[in-house]
Amino acid sequence: MSDSWIKAIVLVCVFGAVLLAVETLVAWFTASRAHGQAINLRLKLIGQGKTRGEALTLLRESRIDLASSAPPAFRPLALRFDRMVTASRIRMSAGRLFGLLLIAPALIFVILILLLISSESAISFARVLLIATFAITVGSGIPLMLLRMQATRGRRRIQEQFPVALDVFVRGLRAGHPIAAALDLLTVEMPDPIGTEFGIVVDEVTYGADLRDALSAMADRWDLEDMRMFVVSLSIQSETGGNLAEILENLSRVIRERAAMMMKVRALSSEGRMTAIMLSALPVFAFTLLFLFNPRFYLDVADDPAFVPGFVVLLLLYAVGFFTIRRMVDLKV
């Protein structure tokens, strides 16, 4: 057999092996993706052998809030942080995450100070201020930005799912199911995040909580007006009577119309919001990357007498600009 035939056979075998490997990887990815979309986190825990009570305990342990233990002056900020952690769907309690955000800057600051001492460089107030700013930015600022982006994505996801969940709930009521059974249908049919949230509500009701209290707690966790309107509709119907399926069907239509209006507003304001994101994030990332790759760019001029007042004024101007831009692009529909 000639060398050309041997090369051709080897190439064909290599092509077949690569094609088979690619098909196997695509089939595995498709199957795992479909499996992940078919169930939610609560059903995964139950499928792993946990009981409904154990799954509820695990899910509630990851929702321990800061607002209940925070001082009254800081309670609104703690409540906002709790809601941001809930919307980001991080399986870590808000208290533990807050502790990490406090420890990380201190640890980075100590490491950088030790590196500065080991390099036999002089330690001055300006350099300590610069290193502290970098540590806070890397240890808390950038993680908070990423956490807020993840929370915005999760809140937008549950807003998209909620009208669909109402439709499933209405179909269950029209089929003759009671409210508890219709809610339990959502825990099986809906993916995360709304499937797990309604699963927590159903489990809390099963173990003795009032339905309206459980739904109100869910609405407070996500801070969504759509959920609050749903809770109000259930409360009014339970007190005055009426066709709950028709009420919720009308509510679903109102929510969809409101979402369409919100999408129009987002489309018209997209340029301004993107400009706000760039103006807010670019200085932070530019400072962080430049300090990481060339720290002498800042440290060599830190001993200048004008550095400290100029740096402090720069930080104040950035804070004023950040909050001003946020208020300008914070559109309410």
mmCIF file of C-alpha atoms in Angstrom:
data_model
loop_
_atom_site.group_PDB
_atom_site.id
_atom_site.type_symbol
_atom_site.label_atom_id
_atom_site.label_comp_id
_atom_site.label_asym_id
_atom_site.label_seq_id
_atom_site.Cartn_x
_atom_site.Cartn_y
_atom_site.Cartn_z
ATOM 1 C CA MET A 1 0.000 0.000 0.000
ATOM 2 C CA SER A 2 1.415 3.368 -1.030
ATOM 3 C CA ASP A 3 2.087 6.228 1.369
ATOM 4 C CA SER A 4 -0.698 8.328 -0.177
ATOM 5 C CA TRP A 5 -3.290 5.682 0.647
ATOM 6 C CA ILE A 6 -1.999 5.385 4.222
ATOM 7 C CA LYS A 7 -2.203 9.176 4.654
ATOM 8 C CA ALA A 8 -5.741 9.210 3.241
ATOM 9 C CA ILE A 9 -6.886 6.442 5.620
ATOM 10 C CA VAL A 10 -5.309 8.220 8.600
ATOM 11 C CA LEU A 11 -7.006 11.502 7.641
ATOM 12 C CA VAL A 12 -10.370 9.757 7.280
ATOM 13 C CA CYS A 13 -9.953 8.111 10.698
ATOM 14 C CA VAL A 14 -8.992 11.413 12.303
ATOM 15 C CA PHE A 15 -11.965 13.153 10.669
ATOM 16 C CA GLY A 16 -14.338 10.419 11.873
ATOM 17 C CA ALA A 17 -12.947 10.546 15.416
ATOM 18 C CA VAL A 18 -13.279 14.338 15.572
ATOM 19 C CA LEU A 19 -16.805 14.209 14.139
ATOM 20 C CA LEU A 20 -17.842 11.537 16.643
ATOM 21 C CA ALA A 21 -16.367 13.527 19.534
ATOM 22 C CA VAL A 22 -18.140 16.708 18.440
ATOM 23 C CA GLU A 23 -21.491 14.895 18.082
ATOM 24 C CA THR A 24 -21.043 13.340 21.535
ATOM 25 C CA LEU A 25 -20.272 16.708 23.111
ATOM 26 C CA VAL A 26 -23.222 18.402 21.364
ATOM 27 C CA ALA A 27 -25.600 15.620 22.424
ATOM 28 C CA TRP A 28 -24.369 15.800 26.035
ATOM 29 C CA PHE A 29 -24.661 19.602 26.127
ATOM 30 C CA THR A 30 -28.155 19.534 24.606
ATOM 31 C CA ALA A 31 -29.354 16.839 27.011
ATOM 32 C CA SER A 32 -27.910 18.584 30.069
ATOM 33 C CA ARG A 33 -29.382 21.929 28.961
ATOM 34 C CA ALA A 34 -32.825 20.415 28.418
ATOM 35 C CA HIS A 35 -32.621 18.657 31.777
ATOM 36 C CA GLY A 36 -31.615 21.896 33.485
ATOM 37 C CA GLN A 37 -34.540 23.757 31.938
ATOM 38 C CA ALA A 38 -37.063 21.046 32.758
ATOM 39 C CA ILE A 39 -36.625 21.252 36.531
ATOM 40 C CA ASN A 40 -35.797 23.911 39.108
ATOM 41 C CA LEU A 41 -33.491 23.985 42.093
ATOM 42 C CA ARG A 42 -36.145 22.789 44.555
ATOM 43 C CA LEU A 43 -36.952 19.747 42.415
ATOM 44 C CA LYS A 44 -33.240 19.034 42.038
ATOM 45 C CA LEU A 45 -32.889 18.921 45.815
ATOM 46 C CA ILE A 46 -35.932 16.650 46.108
ATOM 47 C CA GLY A 47 -34.549 14.471 43.324
ATOM 48 C CA GLN A 48 -31.309 14.098 45.277
ATOM 49 C CA GLY A 49 -33.226 12.442 48.098
ATOM 50 C CA LYS A 50 -34.144 15.461 50.221
ATOM 51 C CA THR A 51 -37.624 15.679 51.688
ATOM 52 C CA ARG A 52 -39.766 18.748 51.109
ATOM 53 C CA GLY A 53 -38.974 19.969 54.608
ATOM 54 C CA GLU A 54 -35.227 19.507 54.131
ATOM 55 C CA ALA A 55 -35.338 21.265 50.762
ATOM 56 C CA LEU A 56 -37.269 24.149 52.314
ATOM 57 C CA THR A 57 -34.717 24.388 55.119
ATOM 58 C CA LEU A 58 -31.799 24.487 52.675
ATOM 59 C CA LEU A 59 -33.468 27.105 50.496
ATOM 60 C CA ARG A 60 -34.415 29.264 53.464
ATOM 61 C CA GLU A 61 -30.930 29.006 54.967
ATOM 62 C CA SER A 62 -29.572 30.654 51.823
ATOM 63 C CA ARG A 63 -32.047 33.538 52.320
ATOM 64 C CA ILE A 64 -30.975 34.651 55.827
ATOM 65 C CA ASP A 65 -31.350 38.406 55.680
ATOM 66 C CA LEU A 66 -29.420 41.309 57.148
ATOM 67 C CA ALA A 67 -32.362 43.655 57.621
ATOM 68 C CA SER A 68 -33.645 41.872 60.731
ATOM 69 C CA SER A 69 -30.297 42.202 62.535
ATOM 70 C CA ALA A 70 -29.107 45.547 61.148
ATOM 71 C CA PRO A 71 -29.363 48.788 63.170
ATOM 72 C CA PRO A 72 -32.440 50.894 62.319
ATOM 73 C CA ALA A 73 -30.345 53.535 60.535
ATOM 74 C CA PHE A 74 -28.852 50.943 58.150
ATOM 75 C CA ARG A 75 -31.968 48.788 57.769
ATOM 76 C CA PRO A 76 -33.043 50.208 54.337
ATOM 77 C CA LEU A 77 -29.567 49.544 52.896
ATOM 78 C CA ALA A 78 -29.531 46.057 54.426
ATOM 79 C CA LEU A 79 -32.955 45.340 52.928
ATOM 80 C CA ARG A 80 -31.750 46.429 49.482
ATOM 81 C CA PHE A 81 -28.703 44.179 49.841
ATOM 82 C CA ASP A 82 -30.929 41.234 50.854
ATOM 83 C CA ARG A 83 -33.103 41.735 47.790
ATOM 84 C CA MET A 84 -30.072 42.032 45.534
ATOM 85 C CA VAL A 85 -28.645 38.755 46.854
ATOM 86 C CA THR A 86 -32.035 37.045 46.409
ATOM 87 C CA ALA A 87 -32.424 38.301 42.836
ATOM 88 C CA SER A 88 -28.871 37.250 41.945
ATOM 89 C CA ARG A 89 -29.782 33.640 42.913
ATOM 90 C CA ILE A 90 -26.500 33.069 44.728
ATOM 91 C CA ARG A 91 -26.669 30.072 47.054
ATOM 92 C CA MET A 92 -25.102 31.975 49.923
ATOM 93 C CA SER A 93 -26.740 33.864 52.732
ATOM 94 C CA ALA A 94 -26.681 37.646 52.608
ATOM 95 C CA GLY A 95 -24.870 37.788 55.957
ATOM 96 C CA ARG A 96 -22.051 35.519 54.787
ATOM 97 C CA LEU A 97 -21.680 37.380 51.504
ATOM 98 C CA PHE A 98 -21.623 40.716 53.335
ATOM 99 C CA GLY A 99 -18.911 39.358 55.614
ATOM 100 C CA LEU A 100 -16.823 38.300 52.606
ATOM 101 C CA LEU A 101 -17.218 41.760 51.080
ATOM 102 C CA LEU A 102 -15.870 43.222 54.317
ATOM 103 C CA ILE A 103 -13.003 40.754 54.748
ATOM 104 C CA ALA A 104 -11.749 40.805 51.138
ATOM 105 C CA PRO A 105 -10.716 44.513 51.060
ATOM 106 C CA ALA A 106 -8.960 44.196 54.428
ATOM 107 C CA LEU A 107 -7.071 41.101 53.252
ATOM 108 C CA ILE A 108 -6.032 42.753 49.971
ATOM 109 C CA PHE A 109 -4.943 45.873 51.850
ATOM 110 C CA VAL A 110 -2.733 43.889 54.256
ATOM 111 C CA ILE A 111 -1.153 41.902 51.398
ATOM 112 C CA LEU A 112 -0.336 45.040 49.409
ATOM 113 C CA ILE A 113 1.126 46.783 52.449
ATOM 114 C CA LEU A 114 3.347 43.757 53.120
ATOM 115 C CA LEU A 115 4.467 43.731 49.487
ATOM 116 C CA LEU A 116 5.240 47.434 49.697
ATOM 117 C CA ILE A 117 7.312 46.873 52.843
ATOM 118 C CA SER A 118 9.143 43.901 51.318
ATOM 119 C CA SER A 119 10.139 46.025 48.309
ATOM 120 C CA GLU A 120 11.748 48.518 50.724
ATOM 121 C CA SER A 121 9.550 51.351 49.485
ATOM 122 C CA ALA A 122 8.618 54.242 51.720
ATOM 123 C CA ILE A 123 5.164 54.126 53.319
ATOM 124 C CA SER A 124 3.297 57.427 53.339
ATOM 125 C CA PHE A 125 -0.272 58.493 53.945
ATOM 126 C CA ALA A 126 -0.821 59.046 50.208
ATOM 127 C CA ARG A 127 0.339 55.542 49.322
ATOM 128 C CA VAL A 128 -1.745 53.998 52.090
ATOM 129 C CA LEU A 129 -4.787 55.939 50.816
ATOM 130 C CA LEU A 130 -4.110 54.760 47.263
ATOM 131 C CA ILE A 131 -3.719 51.127 48.326
ATOM 132 C CA ALA A 132 -6.855 51.317 50.478
ATOM 133 C CA THR A 133 -8.841 52.690 47.525
ATOM 134 C CA PHE A 134 -7.567 49.880 45.303
ATOM 135 C CA ALA A 135 -8.381 47.243 47.937
ATOM 136 C CA ILE A 136 -11.929 48.544 48.394
ATOM 137 C CA THR A 137 -12.446 48.721 44.633
ATOM 138 C CA VAL A 138 -11.230 45.177 43.967
ATOM 139 C CA GLY A 139 -12.578 43.572 47.145
ATOM 140 C CA SER A 140 -16.001 45.226 47.305
ATOM 141 C CA GLY A 141 -16.672 47.644 44.444
ATOM 142 C CA ILE A 142 -16.279 45.357 41.438
ATOM 143 C CA PRO A 143 -17.998 42.359 43.152
ATOM 144 C CA LEU A 144 -20.948 44.613 44.031
ATOM 145 C CA MET A 145 -21.164 45.792 40.413
ATOM 146 C CA LEU A 146 -21.185 42.204 39.162
ATOM 147 C CA LEU A 147 -23.688 41.198 41.841
ATOM 148 C CA ARG A 148 -25.995 44.033 40.834
ATOM 149 C CA MET A 149 -25.779 43.027 37.173
ATOM 150 C CA GLN A 150 -26.639 39.426 38.091
ATOM 151 C CA ALA A 151 -29.533 40.620 40.269
ATOM 152 C CA THR A 152 -30.898 42.784 37.443
ATOM 153 C CA ARG A 153 -30.734 39.795 35.123
ATOM 154 C CA GLY A 154 -32.533 37.570 37.651
ATOM 155 C CA ARG A 155 -35.247 40.161 38.331
ATOM 156 C CA ARG A 156 -35.816 40.626 34.617
ATOM 157 C CA ARG A 157 -36.043 36.858 34.201
ATOM 158 C CA ILE A 158 -38.709 36.477 36.874
ATOM 159 C CA GLN A 159 -40.660 39.413 35.404
ATOM 160 C CA GLU A 160 -40.744 37.575 32.083
ATOM 161 C CA GLN A 161 -41.827 34.330 33.750
ATOM 162 C CA PHE A 162 -44.538 35.762 35.967
ATOM 163 C CA PRO A 163 -47.273 36.271 33.298
ATOM 164 C CA VAL A 164 -46.642 32.712 32.078
ATOM 165 C CA ALA A 165 -46.941 31.457 35.652
ATOM 166 C CA LEU A 166 -50.256 33.307 35.996
ATOM 167 C CA ASP A 167 -51.530 31.635 32.826
ATOM 168 C CA VAL A 168 -50.584 28.193 34.177
ATOM 169 C CA PHE A 169 -52.229 29.057 37.491
ATOM 170 C CA VAL A 170 -55.430 30.204 35.729
ATOM 171 C CA ARG A 171 -55.566 27.015 33.661
ATOM 172 C CA GLY A 172 -55.263 24.985 36.842
ATOM 173 C CA LEU A 173 -58.147 26.906 38.425
ATOM 174 C CA ARG A 174 -60.324 26.499 35.329
ATOM 175 C CA ALA A 175 -59.570 22.773 35.373
ATOM 176 C CA GLY A 176 -61.090 22.586 38.844
ATOM 177 C CA HIS A 177 -57.974 22.541 41.028
ATOM 178 C CA PRO A 178 -58.049 24.429 44.343
ATOM 179 C CA ILE A 179 -55.622 27.291 44.881
ATOM 180 C CA ALA A 180 -53.065 25.144 46.734
ATOM 181 C CA ALA A 181 -53.052 22.486 43.987
ATOM 182 C CA ALA A 182 -52.788 25.148 41.263
ATOM 183 C CA LEU A 183 -49.801 26.681 43.046
ATOM 184 C CA ASP A 184 -48.227 23.245 43.384
ATOM 185 C CA LEU A 185 -48.599 22.866 39.619
ATOM 186 C CA LEU A 186 -46.323 25.898 39.167
ATOM 187 C CA THR A 187 -43.588 24.256 41.218
ATOM 188 C CA VAL A 188 -43.459 21.376 38.732
ATOM 189 C CA GLU A 189 -44.045 23.184 35.429
ATOM 190 C CA MET A 190 -42.031 26.391 35.863
ATOM 191 C CA PRO A 191 -38.205 26.592 35.760
ATOM 192 C CA ASP A 192 -36.047 28.744 37.984
ATOM 193 C CA PRO A 193 -36.223 31.279 39.442
ATOM 194 C CA ILE A 194 -40.010 31.403 39.715
ATOM 195 C CA GLY A 195 -40.454 27.650 40.072
ATOM 196 C CA THR A 196 -38.320 27.514 43.205
ATOM 197 C CA GLU A 197 -39.967 30.656 44.621
ATOM 198 C CA PHE A 198 -43.463 29.199 44.317
ATOM 199 C CA GLY A 199 -42.080 25.931 45.689
ATOM 200 C CA ILE A 200 -40.951 27.767 48.826
ATOM 201 C CA VAL A 201 -44.443 29.284 49.115
ATOM 202 C CA VAL A 202 -46.138 25.883 48.757
ATOM 203 C CA ASP A 203 -43.829 24.252 51.308
ATOM 204 C CA GLU A 204 -44.330 27.096 53.790
ATOM 205 C CA VAL A 205 -48.113 26.744 53.448
ATOM 206 C CA THR A 206 -47.784 22.973 53.863
ATOM 207 C CA TYR A 207 -45.929 23.454 57.145
ATOM 208 C CA GLY A 208 -48.463 25.883 58.605
ATOM 209 C CA ALA A 209 -47.885 29.369 57.156
ATOM 210 C CA ASP A 210 -50.759 31.456 55.842
ATOM 211 C CA LEU A 211 -50.970 31.609 52.053
ATOM 212 C CA ARG A 212 -51.151 35.396 51.903
ATOM 213 C CA ASP A 213 -48.215 35.749 54.279
ATOM 214 C CA ALA A 214 -46.091 33.350 52.234
ATOM 215 C CA LEU A 215 -46.935 35.129 48.973
ATOM 216 C CA SER A 216 -46.323 38.544 50.573
ATOM 217 C CA ALA A 217 -42.910 37.358 51.754
ATOM 218 C CA MET A 218 -42.085 36.265 48.202
ATOM 219 C CA ALA A 219 -43.171 39.664 46.838
ATOM 220 C CA ASP A 220 -41.050 41.438 49.458
ATOM 221 C CA ARG A 221 -38.013 39.297 48.652
ATOM 222 C CA TRP A 222 -38.135 40.251 44.975
ATOM 223 C CA ASP A 223 -39.618 43.753 45.391
ATOM 224 C CA LEU A 224 -41.852 43.390 42.313
ATOM 225 C CA GLU A 225 -45.132 45.219 41.861
ATOM 226 C CA ASP A 226 -46.513 42.394 39.713
ATOM 227 C CA MET A 227 -46.242 39.966 42.625
ATOM 228 C CA ARG A 228 -47.801 42.473 45.004
ATOM 229 C CA MET A 229 -50.769 42.899 42.646
ATOM 230 C CA PHE A 230 -51.113 39.107 42.581
ATOM 231 C CA VAL A 231 -51.167 38.967 46.386
ATOM 232 C CA VAL A 232 -53.707 41.800 46.554
ATOM 233 C CA SER A 233 -55.932 40.024 44.009
ATOM 234 C CA LEU A 234 -55.898 36.812 46.038
ATOM 235 C CA SER A 235 -56.619 38.728 49.244
ATOM 236 C CA ILE A 236 -59.559 40.644 47.779
ATOM 237 C CA GLN A 237 -61.028 37.521 46.198
ATOM 238 C CA SER A 238 -60.768 35.557 49.459
ATOM 239 C CA GLU A 239 -62.610 38.330 51.326
ATOM 240 C CA THR A 240 -65.239 39.396 48.768
ATOM 241 C CA GLY A 241 -65.526 36.369 46.486
ATOM 242 C CA GLY A 242 -65.682 36.386 42.717
ATOM 243 C CA ASN A 243 -64.181 34.554 39.777
ATOM 244 C CA LEU A 244 -60.485 34.295 40.674
ATOM 245 C CA ALA A 245 -59.542 32.850 37.285
ATOM 246 C CA GLU A 246 -61.030 35.842 35.471
ATOM 247 C CA ILE A 247 -59.375 38.292 37.878
ATOM 248 C CA LEU A 248 -55.959 36.737 37.374
ATOM 249 C CA GLU A 249 -56.483 36.522 33.616
ATOM 250 C CA ASN A 250 -57.108 40.272 33.533
ATOM 251 C CA LEU A 251 -54.082 40.802 35.772
ATOM 252 C CA SER A 252 -51.916 38.780 33.383
ATOM 253 C CA ARG A 253 -53.048 40.958 30.491
ATOM 254 C CA VAL A 254 -52.296 44.138 32.458
ATOM 255 C CA ILE A 255 -48.833 42.846 33.369
ATOM 256 C CA ARG A 256 -48.077 42.029 29.729
ATOM 257 C CA GLU A 257 -49.215 45.465 28.575
ATOM 258 C CA ARG A 258 -47.121 47.073 31.294
ATOM 259 C CA ALA A 259 -44.127 44.960 30.252
ATOM 260 C CA ALA A 260 -44.603 46.035 26.611
ATOM 261 C CA MET A 261 -44.625 49.679 27.695
ATOM 262 C CA MET A 262 -41.514 49.087 29.784
ATOM 263 C CA MET A 263 -39.736 47.529 26.809
ATOM 264 C CA LYS A 264 -40.554 50.579 24.690
ATOM 265 C CA VAL A 265 -39.161 52.861 27.378
ATOM 266 C CA ARG A 266 -36.026 50.704 27.650
ATOM 267 C CA ALA A 267 -35.557 50.803 23.891
ATOM 268 C CA LEU A 268 -35.899 54.591 23.776
ATOM 269 C CA SER A 269 -33.512 55.031 26.716
ATOM 270 C CA SER A 270 -30.983 52.347 25.717
ATOM 271 C CA GLU A 271 -28.385 54.837 24.494
ATOM 272 C CA GLY A 272 -28.518 56.819 27.734
ATOM 273 C CA ARG A 273 -28.363 53.692 29.894
ATOM 274 C CA MET A 274 -25.385 52.312 27.988
ATOM 275 C CA THR A 275 -23.621 55.656 28.306
ATOM 276 C CA ALA A 276 -24.325 55.617 32.044
ATOM 277 C CA ILE A 277 -22.875 52.095 32.365
ATOM 278 C CA MET A 278 -19.730 53.032 30.484
ATOM 279 C CA LEU A 279 -19.209 56.271 32.410
ATOM 280 C CA SER A 280 -19.698 54.446 35.723
ATOM 281 C CA ALA A 281 -17.687 51.283 35.046
ATOM 282 C CA LEU A 282 -14.861 52.509 32.815
ATOM 283 C CA PRO A 283 -13.024 54.641 35.453
ATOM 284 C CA VAL A 284 -13.185 51.793 37.975
ATOM 285 C CA PHE A 285 -11.827 49.155 35.591
ATOM 286 C CA ALA A 286 -9.225 51.541 34.136
ATOM 287 C CA PHE A 287 -7.900 52.363 37.625
ATOM 288 C CA THR A 288 -7.898 48.690 38.657
ATOM 289 C CA LEU A 289 -6.147 47.357 35.559
ATOM 290 C CA LEU A 290 -3.575 50.155 35.479
ATOM 291 C CA PHE A 291 -2.754 49.637 39.157
ATOM 292 C CA LEU A 292 -2.434 45.870 38.628
ATOM 293 C CA PHE A 293 -0.107 46.029 35.610
ATOM 294 C CA ASN A 294 1.798 49.218 36.431
ATOM 295 C CA PRO A 295 1.432 50.207 40.119
ATOM 296 C CA ARG A 296 4.387 52.603 39.853
ATOM 297 C CA PHE A 297 2.247 54.811 37.633
ATOM 298 C CA TYR A 298 0.383 55.858 40.800
ATOM 299 C CA LEU A 299 2.928 55.146 43.534
ATOM 300 C CA ASP A 300 5.653 57.317 41.979
ATOM 301 C CA VAL A 301 3.446 60.431 42.081
ATOM 302 C CA ALA A 302 1.757 59.627 45.406
ATOM 303 C CA ASP A 303 4.324 61.657 47.367
ATOM 304 C CA ASP A 304 3.475 64.841 45.510
ATOM 305 C CA PRO A 305 1.817 67.402 47.862
ATOM 306 C CA ALA A 306 -1.076 67.892 45.456
ATOM 307 C CA PHE A 307 -1.825 64.162 45.171
ATOM 308 C CA VAL A 308 -3.939 63.641 48.296
ATOM 309 C CA PRO A 309 -6.310 66.634 47.848
ATOM 310 C CA GLY A 310 -6.572 65.971 44.117
ATOM 311 C CA PHE A 311 -7.270 62.266 44.659
ATOM 312 C CA VAL A 312 -9.909 62.952 47.321
ATOM 313 C CA VAL A 313 -11.632 65.542 45.095
ATOM 314 C CA LEU A 314 -11.551 63.042 42.224
ATOM 315 C CA LEU A 315 -13.251 60.373 44.362
ATOM 316 C CA LEU A 316 -15.911 62.848 45.492
ATOM 317 C CA LEU A 317 -16.587 63.959 41.919
ATOM 318 C CA TYR A 318 -16.891 60.336 40.808
ATOM 319 C CA ALA A 319 -19.386 59.611 43.617
ATOM 320 C CA VAL A 320 -21.457 62.695 42.706
ATOM 321 C CA GLY A 321 -21.419 61.741 39.025
ATOM 322 C CA PHE A 322 -22.297 58.119 39.762
ATOM 323 C CA PHE A 323 -25.384 58.929 41.827
ATOM 324 C CA THR A 324 -26.449 61.715 39.432
ATOM 325 C CA ILE A 325 -26.272 59.394 36.430
ATOM 326 C CA ARG A 326 -28.187 56.691 38.288
ATOM 327 C CA ARG A 327 -31.013 59.104 39.068
ATOM 328 C CA MET A 328 -31.108 60.291 35.469
ATOM 329 C CA VAL A 329 -31.465 56.778 33.998
ATOM 330 C CA ASP A 330 -33.683 55.330 36.761
ATOM 331 C CA LEU A 331 -36.941 55.402 34.777
ATOM 332 C CA LYS A 332 -40.180 54.332 36.436
ATOM 333 C CA VAL A 333 -43.040 52.885 34.374
#
